[in-house]
């Protein structure tokens, strides 16, 4: 028994010490309270069932016992019914009035065992039977029922305690009444010796030891089942919570990957080809100074919603929003041959959405954006801990894309892309070179192109 207590206690402590959120702890507290509420109604149902069945028992017992014994049986039935009803009502009141505390479950199951033991004692004594007749009393079937009802809780320690106190109650009844000879007092004049011997074996100490072992195994098995269910539930809730937290901080396309078995790979990061798109609102600082905070919040949310729509339409990932700008990645989680084509299409869609937004809201001056696109090898991966994990892309390609986006101001155009992007998209005929940008620390220049007819929205 000690090993079981130690195992359950250690695993329960591990469950409590595991990193869980307040919402997870609240979920378990609510489930335990709901379980006690249900068990309270079960106690009341047991009391009512005993009351109904007791009417039949009284009528049948009256033909077999004298008036004294009959009164004892009735008192036993009334005591059992009354105490189970009272305990059920008390447990319900504790839950309904929000007075219930976890330690009270141990007190309640102890009360169940005490009521059961005393009821069996009164029943046997009233019929003039010894403790070895305990298995013949119908109330004994409350033992497996009580152990089964205890499985409603996700508290294996309470179930183990219920098993122990129930066995103590049963053994106490047997020891208090002792073992008596069989078939005495039933008006049976002659009993074949072999029949009495066989009945004696059924109600002997070895037979009761076997019954006791089976009852203990029932209780301990349900406790282990509750422990396993609690651990599975805890694991499922933790995983759901972790995924929800990831979804809060990671792009929708990346969050599912972070929940798979290769999350360690993403934490280590990897290098791959990708197309990077930067978009930024022009003149946003001056605009923001003349707008109240509530309207500014609505404005930024509307802008980001349009950026997200354009990205999703062409398979891009919004890596992050940076104030009035955004960084989009094409080719994550796996690079595709049309990453540059989709990045250009996304940029053109975004420009069209800006035109529609201006026409709808009548902004004066109109909302203008600058977009820069570059492609090449980047580092991408997950950084941070479970409390604040973030997907990021790093590398010279990202810096160059940001520089191209800034160049839209000088070249008075809304969309610029590097020569590599234009060549890989196969759209060279619809683009024209507007200049060459020096690359920091390299001593070389990068050709940048704009799409024919694309100008900065003035």
Short mmCIF file of C-alpha atoms in Angstrom, two decimals:
data_model
loop_
_atom_site.label_atom_id
_atom_site.label_comp_id
_atom_site.label_asym_id
_atom_site.label_seq_id
_atom_site.Cartn_x
_atom_site.Cartn_y
_atom_site.Cartn_z
CA UNK A 1 0.00 0.00 0.00
CA UNK A 2 2.88 2.36 0.77
CA UNK A 3 4.21 2.20 -2.76
CA UNK A 4 0.82 3.20 -4.15
CA UNK A 5 0.52 6.20 -1.85
CA UNK A 6 4.07 7.23 -2.74
CA UNK A 7 3.46 6.86 -6.47
CA UNK A 8 0.21 8.81 -6.44
CA UNK A 9 1.60 11.49 -4.17
CA UNK A 10 4.69 11.95 -6.34
CA UNK A 11 2.68 12.12 -9.54
CA UNK A 12 0.13 14.44 -7.99
CA UNK A 13 2.98 16.70 -6.85
CA UNK A 14 4.48 16.56 -10.33
CA UNK A 15 1.13 17.55 -11.79
CA UNK A 16 0.84 20.47 -9.39
CA UNK A 17 4.42 21.61 -10.01
CA UNK A 18 4.08 21.40 -13.78
CA UNK A 19 3.90 24.78 -15.52
CA UNK A 20 0.15 25.31 -15.80
CA UNK A 21 -1.81 28.48 -16.22
CA UNK A 22 -4.37 29.81 -13.80
CA UNK A 23 -7.10 28.78 -16.21
CA UNK A 24 -5.94 25.14 -16.03
CA UNK A 25 -5.97 25.16 -12.24
CA UNK A 26 -9.39 26.76 -12.28
CA UNK A 27 -10.63 24.06 -14.65
CA UNK A 28 -9.60 21.30 -12.24
CA UNK A 29 -11.09 23.08 -9.25
CA UNK A 30 -14.38 23.44 -11.07
CA UNK A 31 -14.36 19.79 -12.15
CA UNK A 32 -13.77 18.66 -8.55
CA UNK A 33 -16.61 20.84 -7.29
CA UNK A 34 -18.92 19.51 -10.00
CA UNK A 35 -17.94 15.96 -9.03
CA UNK A 36 -18.81 16.58 -5.38
CA UNK A 37 -22.12 18.09 -6.48
CA UNK A 38 -22.94 14.96 -8.49
CA UNK A 39 -21.85 12.67 -5.68
CA UNK A 40 -24.07 14.59 -3.26
CA UNK A 41 -27.07 13.77 -5.43
CA UNK A 42 -25.93 10.15 -5.59
CA UNK A 43 -25.98 9.99 -1.78
CA UNK A 44 -29.53 11.33 -1.78
CA UNK A 45 -30.52 8.84 -4.49
CA UNK A 46 -29.01 6.01 -2.45
CA UNK A 47 -31.00 7.10 0.59
CA UNK A 48 -34.25 7.22 -1.40
CA UNK A 49 -33.52 3.85 -3.02
CA UNK A 50 -32.90 2.32 0.39
CA UNK A 51 -36.14 3.82 1.62
CA UNK A 52 -38.11 2.30 -1.26
CA UNK A 53 -36.45 -1.10 -1.02
CA UNK A 54 -36.77 -1.03 2.77
CA UNK A 55 -40.56 -1.28 2.49
CA UNK A 56 -40.16 -4.61 0.75
CA UNK A 57 -37.54 -5.78 3.22
CA UNK A 58 -39.72 -4.93 6.22
CA UNK A 59 -42.68 -6.91 4.90
CA UNK A 60 -40.50 -9.92 4.14
CA UNK A 61 -38.63 -9.74 7.42
CA UNK A 62 -41.81 -9.65 9.48
CA UNK A 63 -42.52 -13.26 8.60
CA UNK A 64 -39.05 -14.45 9.68
CA UNK A 65 -38.28 -12.48 12.82
CA UNK A 66 -39.87 -11.53 16.10
CA UNK A 67 -41.12 -8.03 16.92
CA UNK A 68 -37.84 -6.99 18.57
CA UNK A 69 -35.76 -8.00 15.58
CA UNK A 70 -38.22 -6.34 13.22
CA UNK A 71 -37.94 -3.06 15.11
CA UNK A 72 -34.16 -3.34 14.91
CA UNK A 73 -34.33 -3.83 11.13
CA UNK A 74 -36.60 -0.83 10.79
CA UNK A 75 -34.31 1.30 12.91
CA UNK A 76 -31.36 0.19 10.80
CA UNK A 77 -33.14 1.12 7.60
CA UNK A 78 -34.24 4.47 8.98
CA UNK A 79 -30.76 5.23 10.23
CA UNK A 80 -29.17 4.36 6.86
CA UNK A 81 -31.71 6.30 4.84
CA UNK A 82 -31.59 9.32 7.13
CA UNK A 83 -27.83 9.56 7.38
CA UNK A 84 -27.22 9.15 3.63
CA UNK A 85 -29.86 11.78 2.91
CA UNK A 86 -28.35 14.11 5.49
CA UNK A 87 -24.79 13.64 4.23
CA UNK A 88 -25.96 14.18 0.66
CA UNK A 89 -27.75 17.40 1.61
CA UNK A 90 -24.71 18.63 3.56
CA UNK A 91 -22.37 17.98 0.62
CA UNK A 92 -24.76 19.76 -1.77
CA UNK A 93 -24.99 22.77 0.54
CA UNK A 94 -21.21 22.94 0.80
CA UNK A 95 -20.96 23.11 -2.99
CA UNK A 96 -23.93 25.41 -3.58
CA UNK A 97 -22.84 27.88 -0.87
CA UNK A 98 -19.24 27.74 -2.18
CA UNK A 99 -18.00 26.50 1.18
CA UNK A 100 -16.50 23.30 -0.20
CA UNK A 101 -12.74 22.87 0.15
CA UNK A 102 -10.63 20.00 -1.25
CA UNK A 103 -9.89 18.51 2.18
CA UNK A 104 -13.61 18.09 2.83
CA UNK A 105 -13.74 15.24 0.29
CA UNK A 106 -11.72 13.10 2.72
CA UNK A 107 -14.20 13.88 5.50
CA UNK A 108 -17.19 13.05 3.30
CA UNK A 109 -15.86 9.65 2.17
CA UNK A 110 -15.02 8.87 5.79
CA UNK A 111 -18.65 9.65 6.63
CA UNK A 112 -19.80 7.30 3.85
CA UNK A 113 -17.70 4.49 5.29
CA UNK A 114 -18.90 5.16 8.84
CA UNK A 115 -22.55 5.14 7.79
CA UNK A 116 -22.07 1.93 5.83
CA UNK A 117 -20.24 0.19 8.68
CA UNK A 118 -22.74 1.19 11.35
CA UNK A 119 -25.66 0.24 9.12
CA UNK A 120 -24.19 -3.23 8.58
CA UNK A 121 -23.54 -3.59 12.29
CA UNK A 122 -27.12 -2.68 13.20
CA UNK A 123 -28.52 -4.96 10.52
CA UNK A 124 -26.54 -8.01 11.64
CA UNK A 125 -27.12 -7.39 15.32
CA UNK A 126 -30.85 -6.91 14.76
CA UNK A 127 -31.09 -10.28 13.03
CA UNK A 128 -28.91 -11.97 15.63
CA UNK A 129 -26.18 -12.79 13.12
CA UNK A 130 -22.43 -12.79 13.50
CA UNK A 131 -19.96 -10.72 11.54
CA UNK A 132 -19.35 -13.63 9.17
CA UNK A 133 -22.84 -13.00 7.72
CA UNK A 134 -21.91 -9.51 6.54
CA UNK A 135 -21.86 -10.60 2.90
CA UNK A 136 -25.53 -11.62 3.16
CA UNK A 137 -26.74 -8.13 4.11
CA UNK A 138 -28.01 -6.21 1.01
CA UNK A 139 -26.37 -2.99 2.22
CA UNK A 140 -22.96 -4.53 1.49
CA UNK A 141 -23.53 -3.73 -2.19
CA UNK A 142 -23.05 -0.07 -1.35
CA UNK A 143 -19.32 -0.81 -1.18
CA UNK A 144 -18.70 -1.32 -4.94
CA UNK A 145 -21.26 1.41 -5.66
CA UNK A 146 -19.36 3.86 -3.46
CA UNK A 147 -16.03 3.01 -5.07
CA UNK A 148 -17.53 3.40 -8.53
CA UNK A 149 -19.08 6.77 -7.66
CA UNK A 150 -15.71 7.93 -6.32
CA UNK A 151 -14.34 7.62 -9.85
CA UNK A 152 -16.30 10.78 -10.71
CA UNK A 153 -13.51 12.67 -9.00
CA UNK A 154 -10.10 13.23 -10.55
CA UNK A 155 -8.51 12.75 -7.13
CA UNK A 156 -6.83 9.34 -6.74
CA UNK A 157 -5.69 10.06 -3.19
CA UNK A 158 -9.30 10.52 -2.10
CA UNK A 159 -10.19 7.21 -3.76
CA UNK A 160 -7.38 5.37 -1.99
CA UNK A 161 -8.50 6.88 1.31
CA UNK A 162 -12.10 5.85 0.61
CA UNK A 163 -10.94 2.28 -0.07
CA UNK A 164 -8.97 2.15 3.18
CA UNK A 165 -11.68 3.57 5.46
CA UNK A 166 -14.32 1.32 3.86
CA UNK A 167 -12.23 -1.76 4.54
CA UNK A 168 -11.60 -0.57 8.10
CA UNK A 169 -15.36 -0.22 8.58
CA UNK A 170 -16.07 -3.72 7.24
CA UNK A 171 -13.33 -5.35 9.28
CA UNK A 172 -14.54 -3.45 12.35
CA UNK A 173 -18.06 -4.83 11.93
CA UNK A 174 -16.80 -8.39 11.56
CA UNK A 175 -14.51 -8.09 14.59
CA UNK A 176 -17.22 -6.46 16.73
CA UNK A 177 -19.80 -9.19 16.08
CA UNK A 178 -17.41 -12.11 15.73
CA UNK A 179 -17.90 -15.38 13.89
CA UNK A 180 -20.97 -17.41 14.88
CA UNK A 181 -22.27 -20.83 13.92
CA UNK A 182 -24.45 -20.94 10.85
CA UNK A 183 -28.25 -21.34 10.46
CA UNK A 184 -28.97 -20.77 14.14
CA UNK A 185 -32.13 -18.96 14.98
CA UNK A 186 -33.89 -19.55 11.65
CA UNK A 187 -36.22 -22.31 12.82
CA UNK A 188 -34.49 -24.95 10.72
CA UNK A 189 -34.67 -28.20 12.69
CA UNK A 190 -32.42 -30.39 10.66
CA UNK A 191 -29.65 -29.31 8.31
CA UNK A 192 -27.56 -31.83 6.39
CA UNK A 193 -24.02 -31.75 7.64
CA UNK A 194 -22.56 -31.39 4.14
CA UNK A 195 -24.80 -28.36 3.44
CA UNK A 196 -23.79 -26.71 6.69
CA UNK A 197 -20.14 -27.40 5.89
CA UNK A 198 -20.44 -25.86 2.43
CA UNK A 199 -22.22 -22.79 3.79
CA UNK A 200 -19.54 -22.55 6.43
CA UNK A 201 -16.86 -22.40 3.75
CA UNK A 202 -18.67 -19.53 1.97
CA UNK A 203 -18.78 -17.50 5.18
CA UNK A 204 -15.40 -18.49 6.58
CA UNK A 205 -12.33 -16.33 7.13
CA UNK A 206 -10.46 -17.45 3.94
CA UNK A 207 -13.50 -16.58 1.82
CA UNK A 208 -13.70 -13.16 3.44
CA UNK A 209 -10.02 -12.57 2.90
CA UNK A 210 -10.58 -13.19 -0.80
CA UNK A 211 -13.55 -10.81 -0.85
CA UNK A 212 -11.52 -8.19 0.99
CA UNK A 213 -8.68 -8.49 -1.52
CA UNK A 214 -11.09 -8.10 -4.44
CA UNK A 215 -12.69 -5.02 -2.89
CA UNK A 216 -9.28 -3.51 -2.29
CA UNK A 217 -8.31 -4.22 -5.88
CA UNK A 218 -11.51 -2.56 -7.11
CA UNK A 219 -10.73 0.55 -5.10
CA UNK A 220 -7.07 0.71 -6.06
CA UNK A 221 -7.81 0.01 -9.72
CA UNK A 222 -10.29 2.88 -9.86
CA UNK A 223 -7.71 5.09 -8.11
CA UNK A 224 -5.11 4.23 -10.76
CA UNK A 225 -7.69 4.82 -13.50
CA UNK A 226 -8.44 8.24 -12.00
CA UNK A 227 -4.72 9.02 -11.81
CA UNK A 228 -4.24 8.08 -15.44
CA UNK A 229 -7.31 10.07 -16.51
CA UNK A 230 -6.11 13.09 -14.55
CA UNK A 231 -2.66 12.92 -16.13
CA UNK A 232 -4.15 12.56 -19.63
CA UNK A 233 -6.51 15.45 -19.00
CA UNK A 234 -3.69 17.57 -17.61
CA UNK A 235 -1.54 16.75 -20.63
CA UNK A 236 -4.36 17.58 -23.05
CA UNK A 237 -5.18 20.85 -21.29
CA UNK A 238 -1.52 21.86 -21.13
CA UNK A 239 -1.05 21.07 -24.82
CA UNK A 240 -4.18 23.00 -25.74
CA UNK A 241 -3.06 25.93 -23.62
CA UNK A 242 0.42 25.83 -25.12
CA UNK A 243 -0.98 25.77 -28.65
CA UNK A 244 -3.30 28.66 -27.81
CA UNK A 245 -0.37 30.66 -26.47
CA UNK A 246 1.65 29.86 -29.58
CA UNK A 247 -1.24 30.99 -31.75
CA UNK A 248 -1.20 34.32 -29.92
CA UNK A 249 2.45 35.02 -30.74
CA UNK A 250 3.14 33.08 -33.93
CA UNK A 251 1.80 33.41 -37.46
CA UNK A 252 -1.12 31.08 -38.16
CA UNK A 253 0.97 29.12 -40.68
CA UNK A 254 3.77 28.52 -38.15
CA UNK A 255 1.85 27.76 -34.95
CA UNK A 256 0.80 24.21 -36.02
CA UNK A 257 4.41 23.36 -36.85
CA UNK A 258 5.57 24.49 -33.42
CA UNK A 259 3.22 21.95 -31.84
CA UNK A 260 4.66 18.98 -33.68
CA UNK A 261 7.53 16.76 -32.64
CA UNK A 262 10.07 18.75 -34.67
CA UNK A 263 9.67 21.92 -32.62
CA UNK A 264 13.29 21.49 -31.53
CA UNK A 265 14.34 21.85 -35.17
CA UNK A 266 12.48 25.12 -35.45
CA UNK A 267 14.02 26.32 -32.20
CA UNK A 268 17.48 25.63 -33.64
CA UNK A 269 16.48 27.51 -36.78
CA UNK A 270 17.37 26.81 -40.40
CA UNK A 271 18.53 28.58 -43.54
CA UNK A 272 16.36 28.59 -46.62
CA UNK A 273 15.30 30.62 -49.62
CA UNK A 274 12.48 33.12 -49.11
CA UNK A 275 11.04 36.30 -50.54
CA UNK A 276 10.77 39.25 -48.12
CA UNK A 277 8.23 42.06 -48.48
CA UNK A 278 8.29 45.24 -46.41
CA UNK A 279 5.33 47.64 -46.41
CA UNK A 280 5.15 50.97 -44.61
CA UNK A 281 2.66 53.84 -44.44
CA UNK A 282 4.05 57.11 -45.72
CA UNK A 283 3.64 60.22 -43.58
CA UNK A 284 2.09 58.26 -40.74
CA UNK A 285 3.77 60.28 -37.97
CA UNK A 286 2.20 63.54 -39.12
CA UNK A 287 -1.15 61.81 -39.59
CA UNK A 288 -1.09 60.24 -36.11
CA UNK A 289 -0.44 63.57 -34.36
CA UNK A 290 -3.81 64.94 -35.43
CA UNK A 291 -5.93 61.86 -34.63
CA UNK A 292 -7.37 60.91 -31.24
CA UNK A 293 -6.23 57.53 -29.79
CA UNK A 294 -9.53 55.73 -30.40
CA UNK A 295 -9.61 56.61 -34.10
CA UNK A 296 -5.91 55.87 -34.43
CA UNK A 297 -6.44 52.39 -33.01
CA UNK A 298 -9.24 51.75 -35.50
CA UNK A 299 -7.05 53.05 -38.33
CA UNK A 300 -4.10 50.78 -37.49
CA UNK A 301 -6.39 47.77 -37.06
CA UNK A 302 -7.96 48.44 -40.47
CA UNK A 303 -4.56 48.74 -42.11
CA UNK A 304 -3.31 45.51 -40.56
CA UNK A 305 -6.49 43.72 -41.55
CA UNK A 306 -5.87 44.65 -45.20
CA UNK A 307 -2.24 43.56 -45.00
CA UNK A 308 -3.29 40.21 -43.51
CA UNK A 309 -5.92 39.76 -46.22
CA UNK A 310 -3.40 40.37 -48.99
CA UNK A 311 -0.86 38.03 -47.40
CA UNK A 312 -3.36 35.20 -46.96
CA UNK A 313 -4.63 35.62 -50.51
CA UNK A 314 -1.19 34.78 -51.93
CA UNK A 315 0.22 32.39 -49.34
CA UNK A 316 2.37 34.88 -47.47
CA UNK A 317 3.13 34.91 -43.76
CA UNK A 318 2.89 38.10 -41.74
CA UNK A 319 6.04 37.69 -39.70
CA UNK A 320 5.42 40.82 -37.66
CA UNK A 321 3.74 44.20 -37.63
CA UNK A 322 6.11 47.04 -36.79
CA UNK A 323 4.10 50.10 -35.86
CA UNK A 324 2.66 51.37 -39.13
CA UNK A 325 4.52 48.76 -41.19
CA UNK A 326 4.72 45.03 -41.67
CA UNK A 327 7.18 42.32 -42.68
CA UNK A 328 5.80 39.55 -44.89
CA UNK A 329 7.58 36.32 -45.83
CA UNK A 330 6.91 34.07 -48.82
CA UNK A 331 8.38 30.57 -48.80
CA UNK A 332 7.73 29.60 -45.17
CA UNK A 333 7.56 26.93 -43.97
CA UNK A 334 8.81 25.48 -47.27
CA UNK A 335 10.18 27.50 -50.21
CA UNK A 336 8.28 27.37 -53.51
CA UNK A 337 9.32 28.16 -57.06
CA UNK A 338 6.73 30.95 -57.29
CA UNK A 339 7.57 32.75 -54.05
CA UNK A 340 8.68 35.90 -55.89
CA UNK A 341 5.62 35.84 -58.16
CA UNK A 342 3.30 35.60 -55.18
CA UNK A 343 5.17 38.35 -53.34
CA UNK A 344 4.67 40.70 -56.30
CA UNK A 345 1.01 39.75 -56.62
CA UNK A 346 0.54 40.39 -52.89
CA UNK A 347 2.14 43.85 -53.22
CA UNK A 348 -0.13 44.75 -56.16
CA UNK A 349 -3.17 43.50 -54.25
CA UNK A 350 -2.16 45.59 -51.27
CA UNK A 351 -1.85 48.71 -53.43
CA UNK A 352 -5.31 48.04 -54.84
CA UNK A 353 -6.72 47.64 -51.32
CA UNK A 354 -5.17 50.99 -50.35
CA UNK A 355 -6.86 52.67 -53.32
CA UNK A 356 -10.20 51.15 -52.33
CA UNK A 357 -9.69 52.23 -48.72
CA UNK A 358 -8.98 55.80 -49.77
CA UNK A 359 -12.04 55.85 -52.00
CA UNK A 360 -14.23 54.45 -49.24
CA UNK A 361 -13.05 56.68 -46.40
CA UNK A 362 -12.08 59.77 -48.36
CA UNK A 363 -8.79 60.27 -46.52
CA UNK A 364 -7.30 63.73 -47.06
CA UNK A 365 -4.47 63.46 -47.77
CA UNK A 366 -4.88 59.91 -49.10
CA UNK A 367 -3.15 57.01 -47.39
CA UNK A 368 0.08 56.11 -49.17
CA UNK A 369 2.35 53.12 -48.72
CA UNK A 370 5.78 52.07 -49.88
CA UNK A 371 6.63 48.43 -50.62
CA UNK A 372 10.03 46.81 -51.10
CA UNK A 373 10.70 43.17 -52.10
CA UNK A 374 13.92 41.15 -52.11
CA UNK A 375 14.73 37.44 -52.12
CA UNK A 376 17.57 35.17 -51.08
CA UNK A 377 18.75 32.97 -48.24
CA UNK A 378 17.45 33.82 -44.78
CA UNK A 379 17.59 32.37 -41.32
CA UNK A 380 14.16 31.48 -39.91
CA UNK A 381 13.23 29.87 -36.62
CA UNK A 382 11.61 30.19 -33.21
CA UNK A 383 13.22 32.32 -30.51
CA UNK A 384 12.21 32.93 -26.90
CA UNK A 385 10.68 30.72 -24.24
CA UNK A 386 7.20 29.23 -23.83
CA UNK A 387 5.92 32.43 -22.21
CA UNK A 388 6.93 34.57 -25.16
CA UNK A 389 7.99 32.61 -28.22
CA UNK A 390 8.39 34.35 -31.57
CA UNK A 391 8.97 33.32 -35.16
CA UNK A 392 11.54 35.47 -36.90
CA UNK A 393 13.53 35.78 -40.13
CA UNK A 394 17.01 37.26 -40.11
CA UNK A 395 19.74 37.94 -42.61
CA UNK A 396 21.09 40.33 -45.17
CA UNK A 397 18.06 39.70 -47.40
CA UNK A 398 15.78 41.20 -44.75
CA UNK A 399 17.97 44.27 -44.39
CA UNK A 400 18.12 44.79 -48.16
CA UNK A 401 14.32 44.46 -48.48
CA UNK A 402 13.91 47.14 -45.80
CA UNK A 403 16.38 49.36 -47.66
CA UNK A 404 14.49 48.90 -50.94
CA UNK A 405 11.24 49.85 -49.20
CA UNK A 406 12.86 53.07 -47.94
CA UNK A 407 14.08 53.79 -51.49
CA UNK A 408 10.47 54.16 -52.66
CA UNK A 409 10.57 57.68 -51.17
CA UNK A 410 13.51 58.76 -53.27
CA UNK A 411 12.25 57.19 -56.47
CA UNK A 412 8.70 58.46 -55.94
CA UNK A 413 7.10 55.08 -56.50
CA UNK A 414 4.93 52.81 -54.37
CA UNK A 415 6.56 49.50 -55.27
CA UNK A 416 10.19 48.50 -55.76
CA UNK A 417 11.74 45.06 -56.12
CA UNK A 418 15.28 43.78 -56.57
CA UNK A 419 16.45 42.49 -59.93
CA UNK A 420 16.56 38.95 -58.54
CA UNK A 421 12.87 39.11 -57.59
CA UNK A 422 11.87 40.39 -61.02
CA UNK A 423 13.96 37.79 -62.85
CA UNK A 424 12.62 34.88 -60.78
CA UNK A 425 9.05 36.02 -61.27
CA UNK A 426 9.49 36.05 -65.07
CA UNK A 427 7.96 39.53 -65.35
CA UNK A 428 10.98 41.46 -66.65
CA UNK A 429 9.01 42.91 -69.56
CA UNK A 430 6.53 44.68 -67.28
CA UNK A 431 9.19 46.13 -64.99
CA UNK A 432 11.80 48.83 -65.55
CA UNK A 433 15.03 49.57 -63.75
CA UNK A 434 15.03 52.83 -61.79
CA UNK A 435 18.46 52.75 -60.17
CA UNK A 436 21.10 50.84 -58.30
CA UNK A 437 21.49 50.78 -54.56
CA UNK A 438 24.87 50.28 -52.87
CA UNK A 439 25.05 47.29 -50.53
CA UNK A 440 26.60 48.18 -47.20
CA UNK A 441 30.06 46.72 -46.70
CA UNK A 442 30.18 44.97 -50.09
CA UNK A 443 31.32 47.56 -52.57
CA UNK A 444 28.66 46.47 -55.07
CA UNK A 445 25.31 47.81 -56.21
CA UNK A 446 21.91 46.17 -56.43
CA UNK A 447 19.63 46.93 -59.36
CA UNK A 448 16.09 47.82 -58.30
CA UNK A 449 13.01 47.83 -60.49
CA UNK A 450 9.54 49.28 -60.40
CA UNK A 451 6.48 47.97 -62.11
CA UNK A 452 5.52 50.04 -65.19
CA UNK A 453 2.78 52.52 -64.31
CA UNK A 454 3.29 52.23 -60.54
CA UNK A 455 3.76 55.54 -58.80
CA UNK A 456 3.64 56.80 -55.26
CA UNK A 457 0.02 57.72 -54.44
CA UNK A 458 0.15 61.50 -53.88
#
